[in-house]
Short mmCIF file of C-alpha atoms in Angstrom, two decimals:
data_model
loop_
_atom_site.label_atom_id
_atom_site.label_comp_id
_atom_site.label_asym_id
_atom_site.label_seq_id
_atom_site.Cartn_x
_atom_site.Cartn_y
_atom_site.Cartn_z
CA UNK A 1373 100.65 47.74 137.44
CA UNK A 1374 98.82 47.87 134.21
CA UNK A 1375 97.60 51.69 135.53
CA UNK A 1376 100.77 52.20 136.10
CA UNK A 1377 102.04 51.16 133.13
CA UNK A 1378 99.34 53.06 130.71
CA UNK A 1379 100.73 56.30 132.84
CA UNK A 1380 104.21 56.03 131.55
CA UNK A 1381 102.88 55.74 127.87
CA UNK A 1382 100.71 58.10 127.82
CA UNK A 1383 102.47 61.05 129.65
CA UNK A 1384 105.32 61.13 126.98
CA UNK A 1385 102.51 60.54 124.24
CA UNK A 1386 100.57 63.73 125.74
CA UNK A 1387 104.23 65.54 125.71
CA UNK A 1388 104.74 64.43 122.11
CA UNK A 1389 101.42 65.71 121.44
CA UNK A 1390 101.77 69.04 122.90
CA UNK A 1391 105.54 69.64 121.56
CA UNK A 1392 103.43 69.25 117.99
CA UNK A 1393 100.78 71.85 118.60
CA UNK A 1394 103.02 74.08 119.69
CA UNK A 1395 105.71 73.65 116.91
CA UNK A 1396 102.37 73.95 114.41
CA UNK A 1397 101.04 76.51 116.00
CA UNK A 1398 104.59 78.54 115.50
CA UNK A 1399 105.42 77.67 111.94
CA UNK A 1400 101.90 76.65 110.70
CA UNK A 1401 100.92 80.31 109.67
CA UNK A 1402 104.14 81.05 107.73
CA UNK A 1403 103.62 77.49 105.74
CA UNK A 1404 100.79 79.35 102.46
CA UNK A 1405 103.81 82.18 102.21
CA UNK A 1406 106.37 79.19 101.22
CA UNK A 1407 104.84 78.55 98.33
CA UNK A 1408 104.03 82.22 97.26
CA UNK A 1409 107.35 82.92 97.57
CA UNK A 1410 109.27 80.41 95.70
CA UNK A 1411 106.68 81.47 92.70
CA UNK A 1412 107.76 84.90 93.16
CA UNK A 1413 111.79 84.03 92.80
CA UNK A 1414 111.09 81.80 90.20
CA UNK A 1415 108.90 83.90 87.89
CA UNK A 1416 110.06 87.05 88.94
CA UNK A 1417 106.86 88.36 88.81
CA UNK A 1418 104.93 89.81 92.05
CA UNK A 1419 101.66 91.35 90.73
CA UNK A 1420 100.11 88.29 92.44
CA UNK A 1421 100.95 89.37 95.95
CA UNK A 1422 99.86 92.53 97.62
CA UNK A 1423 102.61 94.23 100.17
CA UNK A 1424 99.95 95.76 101.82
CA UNK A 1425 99.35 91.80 103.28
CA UNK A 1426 102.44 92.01 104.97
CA UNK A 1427 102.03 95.54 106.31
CA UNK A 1428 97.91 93.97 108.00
CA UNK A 1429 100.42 91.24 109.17
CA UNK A 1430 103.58 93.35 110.15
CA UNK A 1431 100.92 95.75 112.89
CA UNK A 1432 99.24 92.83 114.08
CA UNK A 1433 102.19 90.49 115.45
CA UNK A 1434 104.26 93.60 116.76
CA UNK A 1435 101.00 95.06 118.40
CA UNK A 1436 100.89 91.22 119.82
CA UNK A 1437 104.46 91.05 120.95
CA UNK A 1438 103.84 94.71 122.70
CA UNK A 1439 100.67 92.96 124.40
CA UNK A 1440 102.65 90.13 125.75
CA UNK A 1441 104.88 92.56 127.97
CA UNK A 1442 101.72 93.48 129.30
CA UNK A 1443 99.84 90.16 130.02
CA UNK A 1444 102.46 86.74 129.44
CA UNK A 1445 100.58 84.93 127.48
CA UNK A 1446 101.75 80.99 126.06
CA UNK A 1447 105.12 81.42 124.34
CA UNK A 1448 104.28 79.48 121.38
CA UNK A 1449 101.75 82.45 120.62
CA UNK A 1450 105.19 85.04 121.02
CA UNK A 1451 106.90 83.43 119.11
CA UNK A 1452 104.37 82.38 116.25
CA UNK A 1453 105.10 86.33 116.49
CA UNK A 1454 107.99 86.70 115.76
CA UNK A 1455 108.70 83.62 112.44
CA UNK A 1456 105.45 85.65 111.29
CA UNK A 1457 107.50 89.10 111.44
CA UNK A 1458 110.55 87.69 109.81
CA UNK A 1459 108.41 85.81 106.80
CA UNK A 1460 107.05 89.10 106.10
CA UNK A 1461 109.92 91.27 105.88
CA UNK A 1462 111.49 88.45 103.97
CA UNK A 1463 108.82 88.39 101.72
CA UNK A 1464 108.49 92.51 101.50
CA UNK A 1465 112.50 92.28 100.35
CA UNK A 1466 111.88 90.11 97.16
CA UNK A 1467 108.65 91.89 96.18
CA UNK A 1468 109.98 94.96 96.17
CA UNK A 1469 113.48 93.98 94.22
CA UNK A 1470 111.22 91.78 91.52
CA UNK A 1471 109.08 95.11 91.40
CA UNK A 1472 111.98 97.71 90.91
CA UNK A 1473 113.87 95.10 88.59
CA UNK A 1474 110.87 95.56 86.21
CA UNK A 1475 109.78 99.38 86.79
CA UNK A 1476 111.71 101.64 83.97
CA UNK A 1477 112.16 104.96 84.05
CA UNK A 1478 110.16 105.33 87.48
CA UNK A 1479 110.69 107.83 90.13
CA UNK A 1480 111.93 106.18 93.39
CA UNK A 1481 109.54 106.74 96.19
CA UNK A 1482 111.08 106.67 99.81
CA UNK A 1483 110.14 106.92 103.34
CA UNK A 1484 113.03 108.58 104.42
CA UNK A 1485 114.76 111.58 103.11
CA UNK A 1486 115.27 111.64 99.83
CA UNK A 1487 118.92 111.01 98.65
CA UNK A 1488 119.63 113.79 95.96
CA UNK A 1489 122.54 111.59 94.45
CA UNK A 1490 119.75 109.00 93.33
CA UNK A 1491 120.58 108.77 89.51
CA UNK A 1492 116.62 108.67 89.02
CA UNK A 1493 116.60 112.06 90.13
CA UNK A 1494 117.08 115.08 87.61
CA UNK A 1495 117.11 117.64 90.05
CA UNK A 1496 117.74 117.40 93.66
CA UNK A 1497 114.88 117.74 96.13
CA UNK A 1498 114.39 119.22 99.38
CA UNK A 1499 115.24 117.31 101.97
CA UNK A 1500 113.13 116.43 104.62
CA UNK A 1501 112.79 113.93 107.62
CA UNK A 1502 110.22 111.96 105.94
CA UNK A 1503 110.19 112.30 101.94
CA UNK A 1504 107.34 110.20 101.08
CA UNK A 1505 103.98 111.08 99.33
CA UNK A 1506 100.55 109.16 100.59
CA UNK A 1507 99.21 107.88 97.54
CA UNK A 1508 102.83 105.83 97.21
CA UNK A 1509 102.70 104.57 101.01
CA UNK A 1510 104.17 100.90 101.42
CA UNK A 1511 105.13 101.22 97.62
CA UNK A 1512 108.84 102.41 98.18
CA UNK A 1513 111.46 101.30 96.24
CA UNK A 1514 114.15 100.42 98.77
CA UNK A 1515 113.62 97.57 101.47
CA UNK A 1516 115.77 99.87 103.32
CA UNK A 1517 112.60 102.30 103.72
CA UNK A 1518 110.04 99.97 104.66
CA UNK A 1519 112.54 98.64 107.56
CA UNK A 1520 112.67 102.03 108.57
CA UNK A 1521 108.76 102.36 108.61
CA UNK A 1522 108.41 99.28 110.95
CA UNK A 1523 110.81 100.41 113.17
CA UNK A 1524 109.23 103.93 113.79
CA UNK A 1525 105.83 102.11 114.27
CA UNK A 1526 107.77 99.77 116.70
CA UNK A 1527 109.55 101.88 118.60
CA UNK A 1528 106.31 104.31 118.72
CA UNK A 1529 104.11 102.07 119.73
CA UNK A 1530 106.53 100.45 122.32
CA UNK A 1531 106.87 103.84 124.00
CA UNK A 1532 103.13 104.14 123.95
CA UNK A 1533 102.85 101.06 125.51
CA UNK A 1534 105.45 101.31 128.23
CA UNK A 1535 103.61 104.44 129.39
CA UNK A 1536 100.77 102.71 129.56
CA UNK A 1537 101.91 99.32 130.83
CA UNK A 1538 100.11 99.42 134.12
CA UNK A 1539 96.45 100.51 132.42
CA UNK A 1540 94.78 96.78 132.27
CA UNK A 1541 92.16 98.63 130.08
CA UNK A 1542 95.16 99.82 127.57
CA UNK A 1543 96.79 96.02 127.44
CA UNK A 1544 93.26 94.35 127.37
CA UNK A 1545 92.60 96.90 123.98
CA UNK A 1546 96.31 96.30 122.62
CA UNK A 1547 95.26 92.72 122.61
CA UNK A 1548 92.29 93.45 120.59
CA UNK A 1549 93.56 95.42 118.41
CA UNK A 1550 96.59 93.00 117.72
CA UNK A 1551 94.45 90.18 116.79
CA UNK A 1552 91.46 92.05 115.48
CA UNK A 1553 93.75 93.47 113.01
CA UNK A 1554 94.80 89.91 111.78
CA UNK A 1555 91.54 88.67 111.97
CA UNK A 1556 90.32 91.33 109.15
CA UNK A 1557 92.98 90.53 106.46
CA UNK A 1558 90.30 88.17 104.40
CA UNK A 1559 87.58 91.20 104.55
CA UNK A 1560 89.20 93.17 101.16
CA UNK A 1561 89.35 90.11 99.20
CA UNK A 1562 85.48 89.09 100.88
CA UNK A 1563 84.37 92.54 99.29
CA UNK A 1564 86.55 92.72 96.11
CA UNK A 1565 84.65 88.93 95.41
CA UNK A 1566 81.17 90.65 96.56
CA UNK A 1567 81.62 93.83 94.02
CA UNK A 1568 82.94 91.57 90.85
CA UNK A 1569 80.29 88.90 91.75
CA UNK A 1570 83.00 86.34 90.91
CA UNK A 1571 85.86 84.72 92.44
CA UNK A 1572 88.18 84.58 89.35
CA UNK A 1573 91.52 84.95 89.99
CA UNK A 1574 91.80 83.76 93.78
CA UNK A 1575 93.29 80.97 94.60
CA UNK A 1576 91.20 78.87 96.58
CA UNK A 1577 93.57 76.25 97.30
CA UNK A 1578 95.17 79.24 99.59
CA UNK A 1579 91.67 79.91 100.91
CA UNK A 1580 91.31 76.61 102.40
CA UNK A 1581 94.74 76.33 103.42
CA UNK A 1582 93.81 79.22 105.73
CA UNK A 1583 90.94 77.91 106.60
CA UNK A 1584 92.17 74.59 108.11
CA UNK A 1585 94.94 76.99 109.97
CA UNK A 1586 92.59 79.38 111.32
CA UNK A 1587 90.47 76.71 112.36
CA UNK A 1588 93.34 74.82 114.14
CA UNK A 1589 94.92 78.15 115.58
CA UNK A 1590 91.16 78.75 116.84
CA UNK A 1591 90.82 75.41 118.44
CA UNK A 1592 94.29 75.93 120.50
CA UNK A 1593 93.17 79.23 122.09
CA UNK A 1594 90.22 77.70 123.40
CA UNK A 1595 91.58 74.58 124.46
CA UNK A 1596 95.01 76.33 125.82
CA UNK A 1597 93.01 79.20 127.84
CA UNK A 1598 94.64 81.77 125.44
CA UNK A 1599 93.36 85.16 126.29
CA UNK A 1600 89.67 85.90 124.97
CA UNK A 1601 90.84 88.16 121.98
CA UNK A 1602 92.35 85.35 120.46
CA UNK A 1603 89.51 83.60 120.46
CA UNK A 1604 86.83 86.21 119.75
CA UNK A 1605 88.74 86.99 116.66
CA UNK A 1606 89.89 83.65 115.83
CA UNK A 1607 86.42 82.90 115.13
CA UNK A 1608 86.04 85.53 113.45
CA UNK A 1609 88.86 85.17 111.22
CA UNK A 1610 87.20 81.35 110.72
CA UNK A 1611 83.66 82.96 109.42
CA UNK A 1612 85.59 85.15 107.19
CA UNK A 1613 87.43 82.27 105.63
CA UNK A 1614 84.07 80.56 105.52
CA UNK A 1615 82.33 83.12 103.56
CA UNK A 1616 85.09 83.64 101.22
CA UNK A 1617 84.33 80.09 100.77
CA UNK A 1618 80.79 80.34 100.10
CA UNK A 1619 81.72 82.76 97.61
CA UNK A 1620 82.98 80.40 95.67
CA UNK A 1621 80.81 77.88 95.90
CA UNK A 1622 77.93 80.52 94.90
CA UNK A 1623 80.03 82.14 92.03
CA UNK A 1624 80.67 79.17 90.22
CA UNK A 1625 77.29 77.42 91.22
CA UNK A 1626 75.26 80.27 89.95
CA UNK A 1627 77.72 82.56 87.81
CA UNK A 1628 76.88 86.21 87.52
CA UNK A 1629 77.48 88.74 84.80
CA UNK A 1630 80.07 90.59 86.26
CA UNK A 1631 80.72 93.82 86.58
CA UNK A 1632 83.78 95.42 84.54
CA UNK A 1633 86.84 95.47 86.70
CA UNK A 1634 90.69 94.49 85.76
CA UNK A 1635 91.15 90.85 87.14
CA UNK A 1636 93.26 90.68 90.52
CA UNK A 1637 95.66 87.12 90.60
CA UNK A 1638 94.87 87.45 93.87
CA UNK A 1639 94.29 85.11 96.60
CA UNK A 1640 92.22 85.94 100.36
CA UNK A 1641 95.97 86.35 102.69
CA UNK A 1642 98.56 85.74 100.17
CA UNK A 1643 97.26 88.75 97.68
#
C-alpha cells in the first residue's frame, strides 16, 4: 500500500516536473531579450544591440525547424524554434524603427527593389530584383525588407531541403549546421574581448544569464536523448560562455593597457 501510494505521488510530481523543463526549455532562451528590449523602447536608443544577433539566431532555428522534417526530434526543441523566431523579428522591428527615427538625411538601404517614389531619393534608380549593396546587408531601413530576406532564405533552404529529404547524410549536416551556428554567437564578442584586452562595456549579468541557460538547455539534450548535435554544440556553446567568463575575471583581475578601439555597449548574445 505504502508502494502504492508513493507511485501515485510521484508520477504526477515527475509529470509536473517534466511539463517545467519543457515549458523552460521553450521560453527560457527568449527570457535575456525581455529585458534588452524594454531598454530599447524605453530609451529609444539601440546602439547597444547588434541586428546581426538576430540574423546568427534567425539561420539557426529555421535551419532547425527544416531539420526536424527530416529527423522528429522532441517538440519542445520545435517549438523553442519557433518563440525564438518570433522574439527576433520582434526585436529586428523596434531596432530598426529606433534606428531610422534617429538617422537624418540618410539614404534608405533596401533588400528589395528600390521604390523610386521614396522621398529620400533625389533621382530615381534603376530598378532591380534585389536593390541592396553588401557593405549595408541586414542594415535596411524597412522591417518590410528584412522579412523579405528571411523568407527567401526560408523558402530556399526549404526547397533545398525537400530535395534532399531522403539523404540521412544531408539531415544529419542540416542538424549541425543549425545548432553549430547558434552555438558560435558568443565567439565575436570572445575575440572583440581578446583584441581590446578588456571586457568594458559587456554586460556580464547577460553573460551569466546565458550561461545558466546554456548549461540547462545542455543538460536536457543529454538527459532527453536529443540528437548528438545538440549536445556536441551545446557544450560547446557552454565553454564559450565559460571563457567569456574567464575573460572577465582575468581583465579585471589583472587589467591590461588596452589597445585603442571605440567602446562597444555590448553584451556576448544580446549585442
Amino acid at each position: 500500500m505504502e508502494v502504492g501510494g508513493l507511485e501515485w505521488l510521484l508520477v504526477p510530481m515527475h509529470q509536473l516536473v517534466s511539463w517545467g523543463a519543457a515549458g523552460a526549455m521553450v521560453f527560457g532562451g527568449v527570457v535575456p531579450y525581455i529585458p534588452q528590449y524594454r531598454d530599447i523602447r524605453r530609451t529609444q536608443n539601440a546602439e547597444g544591440f547588434s541586428t546581426y544577433v538576430c540574423l546568427v539566431l534567425l539561420v539557426a532555428n529555421i535551419l532547425r525547424i527544416l531539420f526536424w522534417f527530416g529527423r522528429r526530434f522532441e517538440s519542445p526543441l520545435l517549438w523553442q524554434s519557433i518563440i525564438m523566431i518570433i522574439t527576433m523579428l520582434l526585436m529586428l522591428k523596434l531596432c530598426t524603427e529606433v534606428r531610422v527615427s534617429n538617422e537624418l538625411n540618410v539614404k534608405r538601404r533596401s533588400f528589395a527593389a528600390a521604390d523610386s517614389k521614396d522621398e529620400e531619393i533625389k533621382a530615381p534608380p534603376k530598378r532591380s530584383y534585389l536593390d541592396f549593396d553588401l557593405n549595408y546587408f541586414w542594415h535596411w531601413s524597412k522591417f518590410t525588407d528584412y522579412v523579405q530576406c528571411v523568407l527567401t532564405f526560408t523558402g530556399v533552404t526549404g526547397y533545398i531541403t525537400y530535395l534532399w529529404l531522403d539523404s540521412s547524410l544531408f539531415v544529419e549536416t542540416l542538424g549541425f549546421l543549425a545548432v553549430f551556428t547558434e552555438a558560435m554567437l558568443g565567439v565575436p564578442q570572445l575575440y572583440r574581448n581578446y583584441q581590446n584586452r578588456s571586457t568594458e562595456g559587456m554586460s556580464v549579468k547577460m553573460v551569466l544569464m546565458w550561461t545558466s541557460g546554456d548549461t540547462f538547455k545542455t543538460v536536457y539534450f543529454i538527459l532527453n536523448q536529443a540528437p548528438f548535435q545538440f549536445s556536441i554544440c551545446g557544450l560547446l556553446q557552454v565553454f564559450v560562455d565559460i571563457a567569456i567568463l574567464l575573460q572577465v575575471y582575468l581583465y579585471s583581475s589583472y587589467p591590461q593597457k588596452p589597445a585603442s578601439h571605440t567602446a562597444h555597449p555590448a553584451s556576448t548574445k544580446a549585442l
